[in-house]
PDB file of N, CA and C in Angstrom:
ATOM      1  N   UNK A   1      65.760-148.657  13.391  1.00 52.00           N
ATOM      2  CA  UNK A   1      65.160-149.205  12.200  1.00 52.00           C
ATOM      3  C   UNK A   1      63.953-150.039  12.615  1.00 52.00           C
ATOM      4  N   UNK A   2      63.196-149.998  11.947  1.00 59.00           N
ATOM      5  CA  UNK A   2      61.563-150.848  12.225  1.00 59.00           C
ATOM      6  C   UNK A   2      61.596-151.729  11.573  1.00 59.00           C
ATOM      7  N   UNK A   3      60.898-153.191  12.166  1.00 60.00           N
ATOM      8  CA  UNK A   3      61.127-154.428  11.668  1.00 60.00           C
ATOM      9  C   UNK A   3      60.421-154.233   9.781  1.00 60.00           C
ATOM     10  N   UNK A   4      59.777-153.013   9.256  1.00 65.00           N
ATOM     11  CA  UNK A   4      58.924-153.285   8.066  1.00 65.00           C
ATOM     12  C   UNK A   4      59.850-152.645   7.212  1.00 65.00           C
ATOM     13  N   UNK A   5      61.041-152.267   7.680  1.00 70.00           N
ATOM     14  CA  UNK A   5      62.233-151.604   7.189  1.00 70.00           C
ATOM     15  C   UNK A   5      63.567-152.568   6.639  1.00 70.00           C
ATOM     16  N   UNK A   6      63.184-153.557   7.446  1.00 71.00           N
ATOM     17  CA  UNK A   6      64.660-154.879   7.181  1.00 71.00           C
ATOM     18  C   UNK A   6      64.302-155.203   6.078  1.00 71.00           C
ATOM     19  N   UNK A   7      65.546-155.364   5.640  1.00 76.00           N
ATOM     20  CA  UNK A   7      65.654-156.281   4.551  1.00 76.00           C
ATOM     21  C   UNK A   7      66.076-157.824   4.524  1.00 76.00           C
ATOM     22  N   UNK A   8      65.373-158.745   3.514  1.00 82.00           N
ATOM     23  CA  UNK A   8      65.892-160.257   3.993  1.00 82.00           C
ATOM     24  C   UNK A   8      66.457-160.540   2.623  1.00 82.00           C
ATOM     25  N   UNK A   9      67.868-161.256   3.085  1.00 84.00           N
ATOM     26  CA  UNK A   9      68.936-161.525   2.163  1.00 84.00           C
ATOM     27  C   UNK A   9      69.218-163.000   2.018  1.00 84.00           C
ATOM     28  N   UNK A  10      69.709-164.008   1.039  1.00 89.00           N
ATOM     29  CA  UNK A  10      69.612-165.161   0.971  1.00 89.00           C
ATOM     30  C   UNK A  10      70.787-165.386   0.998  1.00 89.00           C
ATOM     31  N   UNK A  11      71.303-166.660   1.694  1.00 90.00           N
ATOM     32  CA  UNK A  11      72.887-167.163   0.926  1.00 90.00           C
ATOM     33  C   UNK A  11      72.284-168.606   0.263  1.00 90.00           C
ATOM     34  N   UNK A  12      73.993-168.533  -0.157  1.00 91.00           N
ATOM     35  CA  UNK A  12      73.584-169.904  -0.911  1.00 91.00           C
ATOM     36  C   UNK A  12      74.941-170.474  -1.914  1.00 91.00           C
ATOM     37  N   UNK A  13      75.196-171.017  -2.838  1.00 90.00           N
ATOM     38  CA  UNK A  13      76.667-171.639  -3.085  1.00 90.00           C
ATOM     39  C   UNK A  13      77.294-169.940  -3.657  1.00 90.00           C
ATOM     40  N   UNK A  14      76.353-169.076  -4.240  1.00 89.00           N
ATOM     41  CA  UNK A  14      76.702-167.963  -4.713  1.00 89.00           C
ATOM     42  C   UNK A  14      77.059-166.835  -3.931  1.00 89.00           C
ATOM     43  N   UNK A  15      76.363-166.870  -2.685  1.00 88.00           N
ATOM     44  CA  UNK A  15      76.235-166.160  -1.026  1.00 88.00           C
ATOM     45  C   UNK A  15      76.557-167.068  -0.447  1.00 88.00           C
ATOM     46  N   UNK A  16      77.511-167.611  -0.161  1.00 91.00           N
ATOM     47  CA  UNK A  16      77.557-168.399   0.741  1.00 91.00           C
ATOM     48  C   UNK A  16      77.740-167.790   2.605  1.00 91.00           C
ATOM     49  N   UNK A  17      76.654-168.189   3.109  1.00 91.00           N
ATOM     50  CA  UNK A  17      76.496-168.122   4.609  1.00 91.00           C
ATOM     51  C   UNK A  17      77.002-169.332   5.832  1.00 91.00           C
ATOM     52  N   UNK A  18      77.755-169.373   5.508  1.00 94.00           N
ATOM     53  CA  UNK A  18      78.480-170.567   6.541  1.00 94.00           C
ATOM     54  C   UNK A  18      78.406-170.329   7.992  1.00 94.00           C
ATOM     55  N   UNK A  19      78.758-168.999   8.733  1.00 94.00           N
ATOM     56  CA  UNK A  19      78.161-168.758  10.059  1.00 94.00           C
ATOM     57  C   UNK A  19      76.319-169.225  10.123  1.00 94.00           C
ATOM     58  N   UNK A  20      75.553-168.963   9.115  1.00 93.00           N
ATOM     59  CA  UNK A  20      74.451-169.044   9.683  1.00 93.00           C
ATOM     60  C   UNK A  20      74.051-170.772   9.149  1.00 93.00           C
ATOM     61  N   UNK A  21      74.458-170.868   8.113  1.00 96.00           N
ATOM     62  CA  UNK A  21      74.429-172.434   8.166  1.00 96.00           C
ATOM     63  C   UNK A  21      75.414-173.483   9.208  1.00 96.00           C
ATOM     64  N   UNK A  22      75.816-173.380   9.880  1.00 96.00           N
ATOM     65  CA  UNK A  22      76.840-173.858  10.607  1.00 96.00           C
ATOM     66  C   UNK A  22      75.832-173.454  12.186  1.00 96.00           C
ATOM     67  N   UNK A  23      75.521-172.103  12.516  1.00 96.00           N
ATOM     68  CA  UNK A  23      74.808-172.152  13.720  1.00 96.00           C
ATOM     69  C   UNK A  23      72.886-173.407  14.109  1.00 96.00           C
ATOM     70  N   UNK A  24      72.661-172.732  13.050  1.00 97.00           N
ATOM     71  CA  UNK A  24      71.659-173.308  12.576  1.00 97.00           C
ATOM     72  C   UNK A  24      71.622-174.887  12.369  1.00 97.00           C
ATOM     73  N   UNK A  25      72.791-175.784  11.682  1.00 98.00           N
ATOM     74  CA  UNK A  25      72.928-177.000  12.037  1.00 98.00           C
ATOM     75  C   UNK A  25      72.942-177.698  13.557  1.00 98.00           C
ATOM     76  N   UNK A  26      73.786-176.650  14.135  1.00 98.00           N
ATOM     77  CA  UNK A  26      74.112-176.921  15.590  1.00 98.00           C
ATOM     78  C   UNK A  26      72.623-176.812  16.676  1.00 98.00           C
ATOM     79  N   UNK A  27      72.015-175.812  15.753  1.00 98.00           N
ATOM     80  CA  UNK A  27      71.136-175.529  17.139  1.00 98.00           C
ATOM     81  C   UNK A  27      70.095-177.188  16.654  1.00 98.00           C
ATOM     82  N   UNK A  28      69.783-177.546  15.882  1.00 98.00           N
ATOM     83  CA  UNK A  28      69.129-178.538  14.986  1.00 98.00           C
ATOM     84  C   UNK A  28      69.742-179.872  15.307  1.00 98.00           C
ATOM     85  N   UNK A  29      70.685-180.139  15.645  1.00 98.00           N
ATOM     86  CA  UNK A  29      71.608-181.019  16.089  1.00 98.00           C
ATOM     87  C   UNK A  29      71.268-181.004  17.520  1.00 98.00           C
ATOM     88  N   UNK A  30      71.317-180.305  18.464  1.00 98.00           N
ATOM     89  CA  UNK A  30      70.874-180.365  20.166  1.00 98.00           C
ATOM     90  C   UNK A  30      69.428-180.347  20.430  1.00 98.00           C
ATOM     91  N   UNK A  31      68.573-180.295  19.164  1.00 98.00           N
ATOM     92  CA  UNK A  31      67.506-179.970  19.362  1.00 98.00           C
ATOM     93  C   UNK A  31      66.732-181.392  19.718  1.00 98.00           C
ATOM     94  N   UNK A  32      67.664-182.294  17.996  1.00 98.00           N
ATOM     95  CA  UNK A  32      67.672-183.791  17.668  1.00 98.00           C
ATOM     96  C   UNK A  32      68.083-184.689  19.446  1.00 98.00           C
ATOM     97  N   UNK A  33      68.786-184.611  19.757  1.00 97.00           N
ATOM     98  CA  UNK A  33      69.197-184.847  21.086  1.00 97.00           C
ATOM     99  C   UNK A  33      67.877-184.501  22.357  1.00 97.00           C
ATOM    100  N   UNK A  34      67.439-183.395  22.425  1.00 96.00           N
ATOM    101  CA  UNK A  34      66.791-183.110  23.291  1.00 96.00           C
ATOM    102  C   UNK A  34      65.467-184.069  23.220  1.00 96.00           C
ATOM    103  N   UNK A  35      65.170-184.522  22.325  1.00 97.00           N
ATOM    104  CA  UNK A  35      63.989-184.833  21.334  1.00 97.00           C
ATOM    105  C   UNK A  35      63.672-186.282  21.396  1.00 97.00           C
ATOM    106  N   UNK A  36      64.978-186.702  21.462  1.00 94.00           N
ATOM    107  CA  UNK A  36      65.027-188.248  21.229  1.00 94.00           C
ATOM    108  C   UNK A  36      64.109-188.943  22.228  1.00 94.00           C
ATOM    109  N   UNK A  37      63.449-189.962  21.658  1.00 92.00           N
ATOM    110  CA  UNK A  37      62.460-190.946  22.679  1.00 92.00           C
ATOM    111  C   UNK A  37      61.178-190.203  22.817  1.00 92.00           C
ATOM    112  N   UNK A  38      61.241-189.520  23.051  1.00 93.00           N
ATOM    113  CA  UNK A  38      59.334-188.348  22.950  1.00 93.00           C
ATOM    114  C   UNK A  38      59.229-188.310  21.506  1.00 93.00           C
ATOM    115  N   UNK A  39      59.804-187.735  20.625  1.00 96.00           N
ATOM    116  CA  UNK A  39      59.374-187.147  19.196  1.00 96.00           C
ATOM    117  C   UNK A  39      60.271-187.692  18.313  1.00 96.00           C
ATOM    118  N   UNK A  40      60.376-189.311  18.425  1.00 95.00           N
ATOM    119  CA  UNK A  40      61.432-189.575  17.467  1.00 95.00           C
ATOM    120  C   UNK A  40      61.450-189.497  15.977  1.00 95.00           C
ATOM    121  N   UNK A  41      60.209-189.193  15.396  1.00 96.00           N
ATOM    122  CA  UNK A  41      59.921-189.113  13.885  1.00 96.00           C
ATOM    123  C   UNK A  41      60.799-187.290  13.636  1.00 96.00           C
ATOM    124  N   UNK A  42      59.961-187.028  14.252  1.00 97.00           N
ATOM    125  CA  UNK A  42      60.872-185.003  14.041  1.00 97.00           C
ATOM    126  C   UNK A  42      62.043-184.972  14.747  1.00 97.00           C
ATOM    127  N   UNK A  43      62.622-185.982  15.520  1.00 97.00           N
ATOM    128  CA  UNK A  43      64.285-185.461  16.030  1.00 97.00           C
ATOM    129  C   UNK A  43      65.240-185.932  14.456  1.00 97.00           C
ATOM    130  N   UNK A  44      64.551-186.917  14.246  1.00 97.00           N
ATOM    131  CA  UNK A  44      65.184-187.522  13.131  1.00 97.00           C
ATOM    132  C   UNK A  44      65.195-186.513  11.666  1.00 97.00           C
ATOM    133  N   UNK A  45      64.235-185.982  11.470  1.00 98.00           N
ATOM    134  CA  UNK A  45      64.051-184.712  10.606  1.00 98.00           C
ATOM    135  C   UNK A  45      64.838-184.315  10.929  1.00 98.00           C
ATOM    136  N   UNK A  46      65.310-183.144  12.688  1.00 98.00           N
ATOM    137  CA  UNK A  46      65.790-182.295  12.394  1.00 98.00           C
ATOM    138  C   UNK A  46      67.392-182.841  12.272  1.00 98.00           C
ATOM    139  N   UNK A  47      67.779-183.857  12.431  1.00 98.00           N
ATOM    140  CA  UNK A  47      69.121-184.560  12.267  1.00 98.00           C
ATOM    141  C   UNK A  47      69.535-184.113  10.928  1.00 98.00           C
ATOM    142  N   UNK A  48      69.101-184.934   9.859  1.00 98.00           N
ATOM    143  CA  UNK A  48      68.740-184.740   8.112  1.00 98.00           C
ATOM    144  C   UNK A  48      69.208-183.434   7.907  1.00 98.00           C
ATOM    145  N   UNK A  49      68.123-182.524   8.363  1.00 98.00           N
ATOM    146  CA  UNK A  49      68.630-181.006   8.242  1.00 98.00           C
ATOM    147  C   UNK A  49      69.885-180.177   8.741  1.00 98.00           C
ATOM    148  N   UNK A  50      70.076-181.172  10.327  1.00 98.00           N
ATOM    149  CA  UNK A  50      71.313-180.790  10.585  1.00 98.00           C
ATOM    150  C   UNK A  50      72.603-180.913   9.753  1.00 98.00           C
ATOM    151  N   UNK A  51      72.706-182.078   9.111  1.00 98.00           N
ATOM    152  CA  UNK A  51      73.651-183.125   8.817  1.00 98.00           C
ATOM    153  C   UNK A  51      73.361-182.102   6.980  1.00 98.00           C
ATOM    154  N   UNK A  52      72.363-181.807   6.155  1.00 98.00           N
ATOM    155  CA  UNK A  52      71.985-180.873   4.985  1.00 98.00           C
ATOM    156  C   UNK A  52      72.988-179.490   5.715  1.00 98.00           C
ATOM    157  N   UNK A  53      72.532-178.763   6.329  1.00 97.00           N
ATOM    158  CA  UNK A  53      73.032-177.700   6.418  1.00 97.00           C
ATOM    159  C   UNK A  53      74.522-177.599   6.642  1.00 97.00           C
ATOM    160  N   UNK A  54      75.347-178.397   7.761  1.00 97.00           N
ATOM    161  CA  UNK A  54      76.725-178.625   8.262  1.00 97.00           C
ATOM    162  C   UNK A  54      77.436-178.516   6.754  1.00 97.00           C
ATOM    163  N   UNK A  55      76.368-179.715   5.740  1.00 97.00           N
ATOM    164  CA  UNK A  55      76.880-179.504   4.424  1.00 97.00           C
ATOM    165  C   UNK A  55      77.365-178.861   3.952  1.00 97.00           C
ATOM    166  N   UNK A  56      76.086-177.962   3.479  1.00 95.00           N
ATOM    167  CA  UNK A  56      76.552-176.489   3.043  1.00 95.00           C
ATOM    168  C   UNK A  56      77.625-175.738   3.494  1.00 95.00           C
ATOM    169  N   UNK A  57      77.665-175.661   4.426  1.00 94.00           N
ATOM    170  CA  UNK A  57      78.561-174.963   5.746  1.00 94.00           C
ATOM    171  C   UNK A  57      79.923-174.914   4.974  1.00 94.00           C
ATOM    172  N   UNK A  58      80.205-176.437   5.056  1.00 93.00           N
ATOM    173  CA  UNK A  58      81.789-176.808   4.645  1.00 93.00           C
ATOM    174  C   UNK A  58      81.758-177.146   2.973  1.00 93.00           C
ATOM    175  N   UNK A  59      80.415-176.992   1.890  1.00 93.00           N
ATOM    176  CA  UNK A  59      81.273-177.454   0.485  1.00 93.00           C
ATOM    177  C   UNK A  59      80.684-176.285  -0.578  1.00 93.00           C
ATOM    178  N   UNK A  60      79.668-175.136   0.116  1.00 91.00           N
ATOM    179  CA  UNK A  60      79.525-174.308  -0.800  1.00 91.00           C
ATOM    180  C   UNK A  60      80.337-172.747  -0.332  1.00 91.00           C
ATOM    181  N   UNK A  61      81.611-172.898   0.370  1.00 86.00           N
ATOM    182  CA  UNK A  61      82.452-171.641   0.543  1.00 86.00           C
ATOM    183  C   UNK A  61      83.531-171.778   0.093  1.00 86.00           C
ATOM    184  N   UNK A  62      83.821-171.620  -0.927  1.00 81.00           N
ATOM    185  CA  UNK A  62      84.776-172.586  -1.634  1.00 81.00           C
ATOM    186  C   UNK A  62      86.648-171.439  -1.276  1.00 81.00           C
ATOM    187  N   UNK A  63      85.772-170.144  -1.486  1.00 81.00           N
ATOM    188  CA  UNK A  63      86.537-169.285  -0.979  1.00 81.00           C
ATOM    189  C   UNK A  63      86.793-168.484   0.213  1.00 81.00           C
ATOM    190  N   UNK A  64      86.184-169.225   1.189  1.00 85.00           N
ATOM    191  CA  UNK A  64      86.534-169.145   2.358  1.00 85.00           C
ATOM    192  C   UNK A  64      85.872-167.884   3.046  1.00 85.00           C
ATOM    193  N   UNK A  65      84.842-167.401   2.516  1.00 85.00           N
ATOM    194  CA  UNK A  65      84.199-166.230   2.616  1.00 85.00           C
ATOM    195  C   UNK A  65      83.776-165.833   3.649  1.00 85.00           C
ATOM    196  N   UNK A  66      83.635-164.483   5.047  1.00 87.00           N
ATOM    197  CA  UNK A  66      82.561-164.553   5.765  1.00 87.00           C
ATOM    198  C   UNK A  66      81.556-163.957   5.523  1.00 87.00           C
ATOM    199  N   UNK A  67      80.501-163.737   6.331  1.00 85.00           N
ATOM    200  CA  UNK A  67      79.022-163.704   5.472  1.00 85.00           C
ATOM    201  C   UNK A  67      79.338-162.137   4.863  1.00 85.00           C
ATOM    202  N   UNK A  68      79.657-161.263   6.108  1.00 87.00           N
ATOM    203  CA  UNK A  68      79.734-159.756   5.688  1.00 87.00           C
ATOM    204  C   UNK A  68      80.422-160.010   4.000  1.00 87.00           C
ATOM    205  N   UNK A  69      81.612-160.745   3.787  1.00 88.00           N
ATOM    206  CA  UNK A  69      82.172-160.594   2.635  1.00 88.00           C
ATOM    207  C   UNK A  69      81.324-161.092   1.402  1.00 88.00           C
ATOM    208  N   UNK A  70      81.284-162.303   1.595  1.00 88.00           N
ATOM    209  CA  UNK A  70      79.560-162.624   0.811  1.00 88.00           C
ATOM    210  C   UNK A  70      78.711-162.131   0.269  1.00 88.00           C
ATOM    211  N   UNK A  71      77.574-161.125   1.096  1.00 86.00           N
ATOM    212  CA  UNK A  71      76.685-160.687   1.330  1.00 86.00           C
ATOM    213  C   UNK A  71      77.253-158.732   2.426  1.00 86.00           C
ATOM    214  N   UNK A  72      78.106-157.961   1.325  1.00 87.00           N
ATOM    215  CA  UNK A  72      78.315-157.125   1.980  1.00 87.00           C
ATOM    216  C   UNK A  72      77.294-155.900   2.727  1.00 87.00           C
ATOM    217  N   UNK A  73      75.881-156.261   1.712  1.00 86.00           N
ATOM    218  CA  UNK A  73      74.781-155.896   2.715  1.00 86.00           C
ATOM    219  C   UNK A  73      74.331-155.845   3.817  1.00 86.00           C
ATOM    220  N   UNK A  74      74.560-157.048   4.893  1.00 85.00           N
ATOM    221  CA  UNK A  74      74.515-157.241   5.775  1.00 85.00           C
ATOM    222  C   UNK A  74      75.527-155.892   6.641  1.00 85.00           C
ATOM    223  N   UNK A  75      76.433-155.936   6.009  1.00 82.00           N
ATOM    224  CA  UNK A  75      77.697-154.690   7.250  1.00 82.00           C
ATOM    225  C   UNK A  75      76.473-153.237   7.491  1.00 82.00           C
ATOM    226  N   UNK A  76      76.721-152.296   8.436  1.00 81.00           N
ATOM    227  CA  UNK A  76      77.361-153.222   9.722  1.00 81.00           C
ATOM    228  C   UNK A  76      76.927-154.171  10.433  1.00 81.00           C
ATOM    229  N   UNK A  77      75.315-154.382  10.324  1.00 79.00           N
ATOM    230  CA  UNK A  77      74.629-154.730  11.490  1.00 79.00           C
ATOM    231  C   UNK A  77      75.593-155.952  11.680  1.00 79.00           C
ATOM    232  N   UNK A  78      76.160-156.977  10.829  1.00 80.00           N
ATOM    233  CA  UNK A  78      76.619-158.282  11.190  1.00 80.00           C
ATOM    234  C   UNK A  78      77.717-158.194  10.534  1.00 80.00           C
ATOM    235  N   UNK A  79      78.949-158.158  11.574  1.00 81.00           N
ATOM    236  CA  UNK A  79      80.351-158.232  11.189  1.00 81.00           C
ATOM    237  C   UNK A  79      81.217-159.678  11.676  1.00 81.00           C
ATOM    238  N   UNK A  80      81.563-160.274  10.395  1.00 83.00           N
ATOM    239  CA  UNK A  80      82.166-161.550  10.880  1.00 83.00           C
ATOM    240  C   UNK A  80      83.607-161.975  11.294  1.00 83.00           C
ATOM    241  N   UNK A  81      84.444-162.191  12.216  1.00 85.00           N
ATOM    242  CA  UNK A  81      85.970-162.014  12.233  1.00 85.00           C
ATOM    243  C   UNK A  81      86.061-163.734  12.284  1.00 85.00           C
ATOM    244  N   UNK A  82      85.695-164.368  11.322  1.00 83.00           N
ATOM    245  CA  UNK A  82      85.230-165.764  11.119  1.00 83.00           C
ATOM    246  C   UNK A  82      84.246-167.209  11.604  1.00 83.00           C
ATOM    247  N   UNK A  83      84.214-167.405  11.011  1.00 89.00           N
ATOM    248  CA  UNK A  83      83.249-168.870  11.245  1.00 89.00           C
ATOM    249  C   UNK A  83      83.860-170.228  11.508  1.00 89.00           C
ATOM    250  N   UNK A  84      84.972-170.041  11.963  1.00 92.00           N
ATOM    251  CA  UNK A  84      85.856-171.503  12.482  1.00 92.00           C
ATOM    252  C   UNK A  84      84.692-172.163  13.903  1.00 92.00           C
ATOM    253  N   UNK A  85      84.343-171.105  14.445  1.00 93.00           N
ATOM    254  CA  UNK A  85      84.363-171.702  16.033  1.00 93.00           C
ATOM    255  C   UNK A  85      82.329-172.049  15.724  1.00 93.00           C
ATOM    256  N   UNK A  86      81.280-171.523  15.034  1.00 94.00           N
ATOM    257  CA  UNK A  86      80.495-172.101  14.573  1.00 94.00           C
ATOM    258  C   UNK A  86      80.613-173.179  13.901  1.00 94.00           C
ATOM    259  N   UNK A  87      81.569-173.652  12.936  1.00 95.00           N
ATOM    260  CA  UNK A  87      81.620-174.605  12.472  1.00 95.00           C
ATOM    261  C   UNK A  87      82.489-175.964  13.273  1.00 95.00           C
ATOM    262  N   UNK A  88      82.862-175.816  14.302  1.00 96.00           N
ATOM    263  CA  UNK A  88      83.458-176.374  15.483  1.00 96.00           C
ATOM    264  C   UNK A  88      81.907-176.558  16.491  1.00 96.00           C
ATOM    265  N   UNK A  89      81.331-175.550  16.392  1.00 97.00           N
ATOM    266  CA  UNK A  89      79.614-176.007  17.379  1.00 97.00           C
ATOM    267  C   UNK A  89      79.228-177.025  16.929  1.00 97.00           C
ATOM    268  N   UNK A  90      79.127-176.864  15.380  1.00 98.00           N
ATOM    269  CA  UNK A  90      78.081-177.425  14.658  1.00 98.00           C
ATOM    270  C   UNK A  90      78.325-179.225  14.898  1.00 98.00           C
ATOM    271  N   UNK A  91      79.885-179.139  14.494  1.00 98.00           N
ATOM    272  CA  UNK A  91      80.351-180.467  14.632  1.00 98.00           C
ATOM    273  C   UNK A  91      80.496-181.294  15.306  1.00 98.00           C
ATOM    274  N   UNK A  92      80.746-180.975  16.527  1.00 98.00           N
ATOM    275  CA  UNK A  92      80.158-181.480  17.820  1.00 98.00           C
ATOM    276  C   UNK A  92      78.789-181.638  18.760  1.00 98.00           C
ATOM    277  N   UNK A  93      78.201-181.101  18.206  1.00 98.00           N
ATOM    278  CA  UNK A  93      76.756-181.205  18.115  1.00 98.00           C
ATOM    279  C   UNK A  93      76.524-182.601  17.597  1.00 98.00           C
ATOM    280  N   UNK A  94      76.972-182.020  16.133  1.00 98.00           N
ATOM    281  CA  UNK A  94      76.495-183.526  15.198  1.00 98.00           C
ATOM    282  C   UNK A  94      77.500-184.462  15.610  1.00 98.00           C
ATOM    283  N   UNK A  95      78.307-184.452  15.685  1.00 98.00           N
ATOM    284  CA  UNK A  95      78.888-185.746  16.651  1.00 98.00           C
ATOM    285  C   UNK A  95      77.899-186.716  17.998  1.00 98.00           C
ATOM    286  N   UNK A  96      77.760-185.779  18.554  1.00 97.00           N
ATOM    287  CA  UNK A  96      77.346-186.416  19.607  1.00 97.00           C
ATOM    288  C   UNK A  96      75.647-186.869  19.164  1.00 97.00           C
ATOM    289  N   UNK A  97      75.202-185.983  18.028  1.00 97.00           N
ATOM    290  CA  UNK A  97      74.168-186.625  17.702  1.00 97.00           C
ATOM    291  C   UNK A  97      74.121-187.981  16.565  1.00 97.00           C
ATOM    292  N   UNK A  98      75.375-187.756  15.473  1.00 97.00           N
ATOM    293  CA  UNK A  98      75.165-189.362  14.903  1.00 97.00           C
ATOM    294  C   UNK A  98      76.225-190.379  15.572  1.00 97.00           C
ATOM    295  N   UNK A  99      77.121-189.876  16.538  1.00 97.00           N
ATOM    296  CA  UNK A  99      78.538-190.212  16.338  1.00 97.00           C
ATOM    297  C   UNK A  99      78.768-190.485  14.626  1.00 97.00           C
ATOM    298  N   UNK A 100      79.061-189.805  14.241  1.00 98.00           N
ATOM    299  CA  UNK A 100      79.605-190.115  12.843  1.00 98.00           C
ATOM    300  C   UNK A 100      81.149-189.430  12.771  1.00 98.00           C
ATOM    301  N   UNK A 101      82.158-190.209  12.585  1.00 97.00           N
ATOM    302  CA  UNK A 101      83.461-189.508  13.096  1.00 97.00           C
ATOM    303  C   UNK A 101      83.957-188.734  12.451  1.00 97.00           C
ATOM    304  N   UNK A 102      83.276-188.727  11.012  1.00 97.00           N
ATOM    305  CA  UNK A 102      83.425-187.231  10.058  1.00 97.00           C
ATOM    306  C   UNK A 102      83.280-185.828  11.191  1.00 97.00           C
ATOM    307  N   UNK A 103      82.169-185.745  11.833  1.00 97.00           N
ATOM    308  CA  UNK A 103      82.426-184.709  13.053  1.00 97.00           C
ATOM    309  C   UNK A 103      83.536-184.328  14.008  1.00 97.00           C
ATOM    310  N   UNK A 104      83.510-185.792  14.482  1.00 97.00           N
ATOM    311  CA  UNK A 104      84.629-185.475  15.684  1.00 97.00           C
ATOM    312  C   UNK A 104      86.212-185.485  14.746  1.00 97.00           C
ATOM    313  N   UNK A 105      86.048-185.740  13.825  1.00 96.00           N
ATOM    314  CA  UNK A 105      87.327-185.169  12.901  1.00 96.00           C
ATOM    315  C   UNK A 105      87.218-183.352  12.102  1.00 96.00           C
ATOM    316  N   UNK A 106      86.075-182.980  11.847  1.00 94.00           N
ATOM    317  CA  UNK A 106      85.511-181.675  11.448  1.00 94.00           C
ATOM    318  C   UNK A 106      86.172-180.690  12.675  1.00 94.00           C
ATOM    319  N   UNK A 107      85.526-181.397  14.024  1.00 94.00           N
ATOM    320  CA  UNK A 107      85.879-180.432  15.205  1.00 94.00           C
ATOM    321  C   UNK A 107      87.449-180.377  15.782  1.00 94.00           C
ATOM    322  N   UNK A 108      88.123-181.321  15.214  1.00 93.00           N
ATOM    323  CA  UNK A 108      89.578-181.247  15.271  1.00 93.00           C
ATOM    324  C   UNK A 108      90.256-180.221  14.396  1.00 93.00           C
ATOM    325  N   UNK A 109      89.913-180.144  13.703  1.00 88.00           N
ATOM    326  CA  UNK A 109      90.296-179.047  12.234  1.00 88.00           C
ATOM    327  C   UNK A 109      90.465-177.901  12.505  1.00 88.00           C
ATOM    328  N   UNK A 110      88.628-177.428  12.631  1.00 81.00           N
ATOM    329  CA  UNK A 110      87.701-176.152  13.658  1.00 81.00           C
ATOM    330  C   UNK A 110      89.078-175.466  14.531  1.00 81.00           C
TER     331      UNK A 110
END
């Protein structure tokens, strides 16, 4: 398939994408970390966003959905056998980036 061939699909409380909101926090979360003391105005952004997305992650899947089920468009290229262990990245990430113990309690769950 040729990249002018893909199609781009949205989630959202209706699609909910929790693997990709959940990776995406995490990578945003180590990024915040890497960042700190050189670029402290944008580590702090990407914190916000981290800490926005993790959101999503955990309060718009109400039914526990994975993305393939969601968004069955996506199959096959992206088959999900769940999003526990992304949402276990994410949280420890953001742990270690706010210590906020909502995380290190998230990643106990995970």
């Amino acid at each position: 398939m040729y990249a002018y061939q893909r199609r781009t699909y949205t989630i959202n409380a209706s699609h909910p994408g929790t693997e990709i909101w959940a990776s995406a926090s995490a990578a945003l979360a180590s990024a915040d970390l890497l960042l700190r003391g050189e670029m402290e105005s944008y580590a702090e952004q990407l914190r916000r966003v981290a800490v926005a997305l993790f959101d999503c992650a955990t309060l718009h899947n109400l039914q526990n959905n994975n993305l393939d089920d969601a968004l069955p468009e996506v199959s096959p290229q992206y088959v999900s056998w769940g999003f526990t262990d992304e949402l276990g990245w994410a949280a420890a990430w953001l742990y270690d980036a706010t210590r906020d113990e909502r995380y290190a309690d998230a990643f106990k769950v995970c």
